[in-house]
Amino acid sequence: MNSTTREPAPVVGIMGAGAIGLYVGGMLAVAGAHVVFAARGRTLESLSRGLSLSRYDGFKSALKPEHYAVGGVDGLAKCDVVLFCTKSGDTEAAAIDLARVLKPDATVISLQNGVGNVELLKRLVSPHQVVAGTVPFNVVRLSPNAVHCSMEGPVLIGPSDASGPLAKLAEGSPLKLQVHDNLDAMQWGKLLLNLNNGLNVISGLPLLNQFRDPGYRKVLAMAMEELLAALDAAGIPVIGATRTNPRLIPRVLRLPTWLFRVVARQQLRMDETARSSSWDDLKADREPETRFLNGAVVSLAEAHGRTAPVNELICSLVAEAFAEKVSPQMPGDKLVELARKVTAGL
């Protein structure tokens, strides 16, 4: 009689136990996966007591510590795949630390904001395979061991031997994990969305309230158009990280508010309290990621003989907010006025 043997499920490591790392790792643990968190400080101590997960659709789970493992980076030594979820500014130091413990056939999947992390990881953890990924939805950290997903969307990862089995692991939870062939172009689509992170800091508003402000939508559209123009100049393709064509998003943002709320109703399916990760960074006194987001637009534009003054303005205003440790809570019409001045060269 013939018998078949199943491949053992991969052991999944989480490098960077912030909001995204805790949510994705926690959902994989809900599905029954063997998950190992690399954590430190308050997070390490808190995870030893459990992990609480919740979602905009009402899902809640209180994982007991026996449902996952937690420790330092050394605990990732037996992981088959490591989800790299640190802030962009921490990539280099974390990658060097991770490289010393990775097993020879381990795969690293980046679930970070920005567009330069994958190339940096490839250099620092070589010869290990590094795969791009993106998380086009918002997760809020409620406490060191509690996270809340405030809007819908799948985790998207590039193809690799580890990608299919990882997507299969997620099927036992509400987490959607999909394999996509062109993550490079999609990461630019995610960056397009992330250009709003700094604006959320400047507004001081929950995301839904911010999107109801036509001034903030207009400035976001201007920032997005600068990125799209820079991508065209560089000959770089872009694919939307959501269902909407990325080149249509600025036009949708400029619609009257009543019509915008109708056209963008799917994208606006989020909690009333949802905010950007940059807002969380401000509240936690962490370094902002703006130079990897809006700053990346400025760098790309300059490299191809263009300018990106609106994104420069956003970088400057966010830097001021973080220096003062408080949002300026700038009205949308005032921000539009500033954006018009910088685009006019004033």
Short mmCIF file of C-alpha atoms in Angstrom, two decimals:
data_model
loop_
_atom_site.label_atom_id
_atom_site.label_comp_id
_atom_site.label_asym_id
_atom_site.label_seq_id
_atom_site.Cartn_x
_atom_site.Cartn_y
_atom_site.Cartn_z
CA MET A 1 0.00 0.00 0.00
CA ASN A 2 1.35 3.42 -0.95
CA SER A 3 1.67 5.98 1.77
CA THR A 4 2.18 9.70 1.51
CA THR A 5 4.11 11.88 3.90
CA ARG A 6 3.28 15.47 4.60
CA GLU A 7 5.92 18.13 4.72
CA PRO A 8 6.15 19.48 8.26
CA ALA A 9 4.62 22.92 8.69
CA PRO A 10 7.24 25.67 8.73
CA VAL A 11 8.30 27.25 12.00
CA VAL A 12 7.65 30.99 11.66
CA GLY A 13 9.77 33.63 13.34
CA ILE A 14 8.79 37.25 13.92
CA MET A 15 11.64 39.77 13.88
CA GLY A 16 10.19 43.03 15.12
CA ALA A 17 7.36 42.54 17.61
CA GLY A 18 5.55 45.79 16.87
CA ALA A 19 1.95 46.17 15.73
CA ILE A 20 2.36 44.33 12.41
CA GLY A 21 4.64 41.63 13.78
CA LEU A 22 2.35 40.90 16.71
CA TYR A 23 -0.78 40.87 14.55
CA VAL A 24 0.53 38.67 11.73
CA GLY A 25 2.40 36.36 14.10
CA GLY A 26 -0.57 36.22 16.44
CA MET A 27 -2.99 35.33 13.64
CA LEU A 28 -0.67 32.57 12.45
CA ALA A 29 -0.63 31.26 16.02
CA VAL A 30 -4.45 31.38 16.06
CA ALA A 31 -4.32 29.17 12.95
CA GLY A 32 -2.17 26.67 14.84
CA ALA A 33 1.25 27.59 13.46
CA HIS A 34 4.43 27.29 15.48
CA VAL A 35 5.34 30.96 15.93
CA VAL A 36 8.41 32.40 17.65
CA PHE A 37 8.53 36.11 18.56
CA ALA A 38 11.87 37.87 18.98
CA ALA A 39 11.12 40.60 21.51
CA ARG A 40 12.75 42.63 24.24
CA GLY A 41 11.93 44.94 27.13
CA ARG A 42 8.28 45.52 27.96
CA THR A 43 7.10 43.55 24.94
CA LEU A 44 9.06 40.46 25.97
CA GLU A 45 7.73 40.66 29.51
CA SER A 46 4.15 41.32 28.38
CA LEU A 47 4.09 38.49 25.81
CA SER A 48 5.05 36.09 28.57
CA ARG A 49 1.52 36.73 29.92
CA GLY A 50 -0.37 36.37 26.62
CA LEU A 51 -1.33 38.21 23.42
CA SER A 52 -4.70 39.83 22.65
CA LEU A 53 -5.86 40.21 19.04
CA SER A 54 -8.93 42.00 17.71
CA ARG A 55 -10.28 43.11 14.33
CA TYR A 56 -12.66 45.69 12.88
CA ASP A 57 -15.11 42.86 12.07
CA GLY A 58 -15.54 41.87 15.71
CA PHE A 59 -13.05 38.99 15.84
CA LYS A 60 -11.26 38.67 19.18
CA SER A 61 -8.72 36.18 20.48
CA ALA A 62 -6.77 36.02 23.73
CA LEU A 63 -3.77 33.79 23.07
CA LYS A 64 -2.18 32.16 26.07
CA PRO A 65 1.64 32.11 26.12
CA GLU A 66 1.71 28.35 25.52
CA HIS A 67 0.35 29.00 22.00
CA TYR A 68 3.60 30.64 20.85
CA ALA A 69 7.24 31.04 21.86
CA VAL A 70 8.91 34.30 22.81
CA GLY A 71 12.49 35.23 23.56
CA GLY A 72 15.45 37.06 22.09
CA VAL A 73 16.81 36.88 18.55
CA ASP A 74 18.57 33.60 19.37
CA GLY A 75 15.12 32.01 19.57
CA LEU A 76 14.77 32.37 15.80
CA ALA A 77 17.62 29.93 15.12
CA LYS A 78 15.26 27.05 14.31
CA CYS A 79 12.78 29.03 12.20
CA ASP A 80 12.18 28.05 8.58
CA VAL A 81 10.82 31.47 7.64
CA VAL A 82 11.29 34.80 9.41
CA LEU A 83 8.85 37.66 8.92
CA PHE A 84 10.95 40.81 9.19
CA CYS A 85 8.68 43.51 10.64
CA THR A 86 10.98 46.17 12.10
CA LYS A 87 10.78 49.89 11.41
CA SER A 88 12.81 50.88 8.35
CA GLY A 89 15.34 52.77 10.45
CA ASP A 90 16.08 49.60 12.43
CA THR A 91 16.61 47.33 9.42
CA GLU A 92 20.40 47.32 9.34
CA ALA A 93 21.02 46.63 13.04
CA ALA A 94 18.24 44.03 13.24
CA ALA A 95 19.39 42.26 10.05
CA ILE A 96 22.97 41.98 11.31
CA ASP A 97 21.67 40.51 14.56
CA LEU A 98 19.39 38.08 12.72
CA ALA A 99 22.03 36.93 10.23
CA ARG A 100 24.16 35.36 12.93
CA VAL A 101 21.39 32.92 14.00
CA LEU A 102 19.52 32.07 10.78
CA LYS A 103 19.51 28.40 9.83
CA PRO A 104 21.10 27.75 6.40
CA ASP A 105 17.84 27.22 4.49
CA ALA A 106 15.75 29.90 6.23
CA THR A 107 13.79 32.44 4.17
CA VAL A 108 13.36 36.07 5.26
CA ILE A 109 10.18 37.92 4.22
CA SER A 110 10.10 41.70 4.68
CA LEU A 111 6.75 43.13 5.81
CA GLN A 112 8.05 46.67 6.21
CA ASN A 113 7.07 50.10 4.95
CA GLY A 114 9.21 51.74 2.29
CA VAL A 115 10.92 50.41 -0.83
CA GLY A 116 14.60 49.95 0.05
CA ASN A 117 14.50 47.37 2.81
CA VAL A 118 14.55 44.23 0.66
CA GLU A 119 17.79 45.17 -1.11
CA LEU A 120 19.41 46.05 2.22
CA LEU A 121 18.28 42.75 3.72
CA LYS A 122 19.60 40.80 0.73
CA ARG A 123 23.01 42.32 1.31
CA LEU A 124 23.05 41.80 5.06
CA VAL A 125 21.64 38.26 5.36
CA SER A 126 23.19 36.81 2.19
CA PRO A 127 23.13 34.01 1.06
CA HIS A 128 19.66 33.56 2.59
CA GLN A 129 16.67 34.15 0.34
CA VAL A 130 14.89 37.46 0.96
CA VAL A 131 11.32 37.97 -0.28
CA ALA A 132 9.35 41.20 -0.52
CA GLY A 133 6.01 41.57 1.21
CA THR A 134 3.58 44.33 2.03
CA VAL A 135 0.77 44.96 4.51
CA PRO A 136 -1.76 47.39 2.94
CA PHE A 137 -3.92 47.77 6.04
CA ASN A 138 -3.69 49.39 9.45
CA VAL A 139 -2.91 47.72 12.77
CA VAL A 140 -2.99 49.66 16.04
CA ARG A 141 -1.02 48.65 19.09
CA LEU A 142 -3.26 49.03 22.12
CA SER A 143 -0.66 47.89 24.67
CA PRO A 144 2.64 45.95 24.62
CA ASN A 145 0.70 42.69 24.15
CA ALA A 146 -2.56 43.80 22.49
CA VAL A 147 -3.12 44.78 18.84
CA HIS A 148 -6.18 45.72 16.80
CA CYS A 149 -6.58 45.47 13.02
CA SER A 150 -8.72 48.48 12.11
CA MET A 151 -9.33 47.84 8.39
CA GLU A 152 -9.55 44.99 5.90
CA GLY A 153 -6.93 43.75 3.46
CA PRO A 154 -4.56 40.83 2.79
CA VAL A 155 -0.88 40.44 3.56
CA LEU A 156 0.86 40.17 0.17
CA ILE A 157 4.16 38.33 -0.29
CA GLY A 158 6.34 37.49 -3.26
CA PRO A 159 6.86 33.95 -4.59
CA SER A 160 9.34 31.59 -2.93
CA ASP A 161 9.45 27.99 -1.72
CA ALA A 162 8.31 29.27 1.68
CA SER A 163 5.48 31.50 0.44
CA GLY A 164 2.89 28.86 -0.46
CA PRO A 165 3.22 26.91 2.81
CA LEU A 166 3.07 30.17 4.77
CA ALA A 167 -0.14 31.22 2.99
CA LYS A 168 -1.58 27.78 3.74
CA LEU A 169 -0.80 28.23 7.44
CA ALA A 170 -2.89 31.39 7.61
CA GLU A 171 -6.05 29.67 6.36
CA GLY A 172 -7.11 28.70 9.87
CA SER A 173 -7.46 32.35 10.92
CA PRO A 174 -9.14 35.54 9.64
CA LEU A 175 -5.77 36.65 8.23
CA LYS A 176 -5.62 36.65 4.43
CA LEU A 177 -2.13 35.95 3.12
CA GLN A 178 -1.72 35.97 -0.66
CA VAL A 179 1.25 35.28 -2.95
CA HIS A 180 1.75 37.89 -5.67
CA ASP A 181 4.20 37.74 -8.57
CA ASN A 182 5.16 41.42 -8.82
CA LEU A 183 5.84 42.69 -5.33
CA ASP A 184 8.43 45.23 -6.49
CA ALA A 185 5.81 47.22 -8.39
CA MET A 186 3.27 46.65 -5.62
CA GLN A 187 5.65 48.06 -2.99
CA TRP A 188 5.57 51.35 -4.88
CA GLY A 189 1.78 51.10 -4.77
CA LYS A 190 1.98 50.62 -1.01
CA LEU A 191 4.34 53.60 -0.73
CA LEU A 192 1.70 55.65 -2.53
CA LEU A 193 -0.72 54.86 0.32
CA ASN A 194 1.93 55.38 2.99
CA LEU A 195 2.40 58.99 1.89
CA ASN A 196 -0.61 59.66 4.12
CA ASN A 197 1.19 58.49 7.27
CA GLY A 198 2.88 61.83 7.85
CA LEU A 199 -0.29 63.75 7.02
CA ASN A 200 -2.06 61.83 9.77
CA VAL A 201 0.54 63.14 12.22
CA ILE A 202 0.09 66.70 10.95
CA SER A 203 -3.71 66.54 11.22
CA GLY A 204 -3.84 64.90 14.64
CA LEU A 205 -7.12 63.30 13.53
CA PRO A 206 -8.31 59.70 13.27
CA LEU A 207 -7.97 58.56 9.65
CA LEU A 208 -11.70 58.66 8.89
CA ASN A 209 -11.99 62.25 10.08
CA GLN A 210 -8.89 63.19 8.13
CA PHE A 211 -10.29 61.68 4.93
CA ARG A 212 -13.48 63.69 5.42
CA ASP A 213 -11.39 66.87 5.15
CA PRO A 214 -11.08 67.93 1.47
CA GLY A 215 -7.92 69.90 2.25
CA TYR A 216 -6.05 66.87 3.51
CA ARG A 217 -7.27 64.80 0.58
CA LYS A 218 -6.05 67.46 -1.85
CA VAL A 219 -2.55 67.59 -0.33
CA LEU A 220 -2.36 63.79 -0.30
CA ALA A 221 -3.31 63.80 -3.99
CA MET A 222 -0.53 66.31 -4.68
CA ALA A 223 2.02 64.16 -2.83
CA MET A 224 0.88 61.07 -4.74
CA GLU A 225 1.15 62.86 -8.08
CA GLU A 226 4.75 63.75 -7.27
CA LEU A 227 5.53 60.07 -6.68
CA LEU A 228 3.76 58.95 -9.87
CA ALA A 229 5.65 61.57 -11.90
CA ALA A 230 8.97 60.46 -10.40
CA LEU A 231 8.18 56.81 -11.15
CA ASP A 232 7.37 57.70 -14.75
CA ALA A 233 10.64 59.61 -15.06
CA ALA A 234 12.53 56.62 -13.67
CA GLY A 235 10.66 54.10 -15.83
CA ILE A 236 9.52 52.21 -12.73
CA PRO A 237 6.17 50.36 -12.93
CA VAL A 238 3.63 50.63 -10.12
CA ILE A 239 0.80 48.28 -9.18
CA GLY A 240 -1.90 49.18 -6.68
CA ALA A 241 -1.72 47.61 -3.23
CA THR A 242 -5.54 47.84 -3.19
CA ARG A 243 -8.20 47.21 -5.84
CA THR A 244 -8.03 50.81 -7.07
CA ASN A 245 -5.74 51.71 -9.98
CA PRO A 246 -2.99 53.79 -8.32
CA ARG A 247 -3.17 56.42 -11.07
CA LEU A 248 -6.84 57.01 -10.31
CA ILE A 249 -6.40 57.55 -6.57
CA PRO A 250 -5.42 61.26 -6.78
CA ARG A 251 -8.50 61.95 -8.91
CA VAL A 252 -10.73 60.13 -6.42
CA LEU A 253 -9.22 62.10 -3.53
CA ARG A 254 -10.13 65.38 -5.26
CA LEU A 255 -13.83 64.50 -5.55
CA PRO A 256 -16.35 66.45 -3.44
CA THR A 257 -16.58 64.87 0.00
CA TRP A 258 -20.08 63.48 -0.49
CA LEU A 259 -19.04 61.76 -3.73
CA PHE A 260 -15.67 60.65 -2.35
CA ARG A 261 -17.44 58.83 0.49
CA VAL A 262 -19.54 56.93 -2.05
CA VAL A 263 -16.74 56.08 -4.48
CA ALA A 264 -14.21 55.18 -1.75
CA ARG A 265 -16.62 53.44 0.61
CA GLN A 266 -14.69 50.14 0.38
CA GLN A 267 -11.40 51.84 1.28
CA LEU A 268 -13.11 53.69 4.13
CA ARG A 269 -14.15 50.47 5.87
CA MET A 270 -12.15 51.09 9.02
CA ASP A 271 -12.65 51.83 12.68
CA GLU A 272 -13.51 55.38 13.68
CA THR A 273 -10.39 55.37 15.87
CA ALA A 274 -7.91 54.09 13.23
CA ARG A 275 -4.70 56.09 12.87
CA SER A 276 -1.45 55.67 10.96
CA SER A 277 1.66 53.91 12.24
CA SER A 278 3.46 57.27 12.19
CA TRP A 279 0.92 58.58 14.70
CA ASP A 280 1.72 55.58 16.89
CA ASP A 281 5.43 56.41 16.55
CA LEU A 282 4.77 59.99 17.68
CA LYS A 283 2.86 58.84 20.74
CA ALA A 284 5.55 56.24 21.60
CA ASP A 285 8.41 58.74 21.12
CA ARG A 286 9.96 56.63 18.33
CA GLU A 287 11.85 57.87 15.30
CA PRO A 288 9.53 58.72 12.38
CA GLU A 289 9.68 56.69 9.16
CA THR A 290 8.96 59.74 7.02
CA ARG A 291 12.41 59.79 5.39
CA PHE A 292 11.73 56.27 4.10
CA LEU A 293 8.29 57.27 2.81
CA ASN A 294 7.86 60.87 1.66
CA GLY A 295 11.63 61.23 1.78
CA ALA A 296 11.96 58.37 -0.72
CA VAL A 297 9.79 60.34 -3.15
CA VAL A 298 12.05 63.38 -2.80
CA SER A 299 15.16 61.25 -3.43
CA LEU A 300 13.65 59.49 -6.46
CA ALA A 301 12.47 62.77 -7.95
CA GLU A 302 15.86 64.46 -7.48
CA ALA A 303 17.66 61.47 -9.00
CA HIS A 304 15.69 62.01 -12.21
CA GLY A 305 15.83 65.79 -12.48
CA ARG A 306 12.51 66.50 -10.81
CA THR A 307 11.35 68.00 -7.53
CA ALA A 308 8.81 66.86 -4.94
CA PRO A 309 8.08 69.99 -2.88
CA VAL A 310 4.86 68.73 -1.28
CA ASN A 311 6.60 65.62 0.02
CA GLU A 312 9.46 67.82 1.25
CA LEU A 313 6.91 69.96 3.07
CA ILE A 314 5.37 66.89 4.71
CA CYS A 315 8.83 65.69 5.82
CA SER A 316 9.54 69.10 7.36
CA LEU A 317 6.22 69.36 9.21
CA VAL A 318 6.50 65.82 10.55
CA ALA A 319 10.06 66.47 11.74
CA GLU A 320 8.80 69.53 13.63
CA ALA A 321 5.98 67.51 15.20
CA PHE A 322 8.36 64.80 16.38
CA ALA A 323 10.84 67.38 17.70
CA GLU A 324 8.05 68.99 19.73
CA LYS A 325 6.48 65.57 20.54
CA VAL A 326 3.02 66.81 19.59
CA SER A 327 0.85 67.08 16.49
CA PRO A 328 0.34 70.62 15.15
CA GLN A 329 -3.30 69.68 14.44
CA MET A 330 -3.11 71.86 11.34
CA PRO A 331 -6.42 72.65 9.61
CA GLY A 332 -6.68 71.22 6.12
CA ASP A 333 -7.15 74.58 4.41
CA LYS A 334 -3.96 75.92 5.99
CA LEU A 335 -2.03 72.87 4.79
CA VAL A 336 -3.37 73.40 1.25
CA GLU A 337 -2.15 77.00 1.40
CA LEU A 338 1.35 75.85 2.41
CA ALA A 339 1.38 73.20 -0.32
CA ARG A 340 0.40 75.76 -2.95
CA LYS A 341 3.19 78.06 -1.81
CA VAL A 342 5.90 75.41 -2.06
CA THR A 343 4.70 74.22 -5.45
CA ALA A 344 4.73 77.82 -6.68
CA GLY A 345 8.32 78.16 -5.47
CA LEU A 346 7.46 80.74 -2.80
#
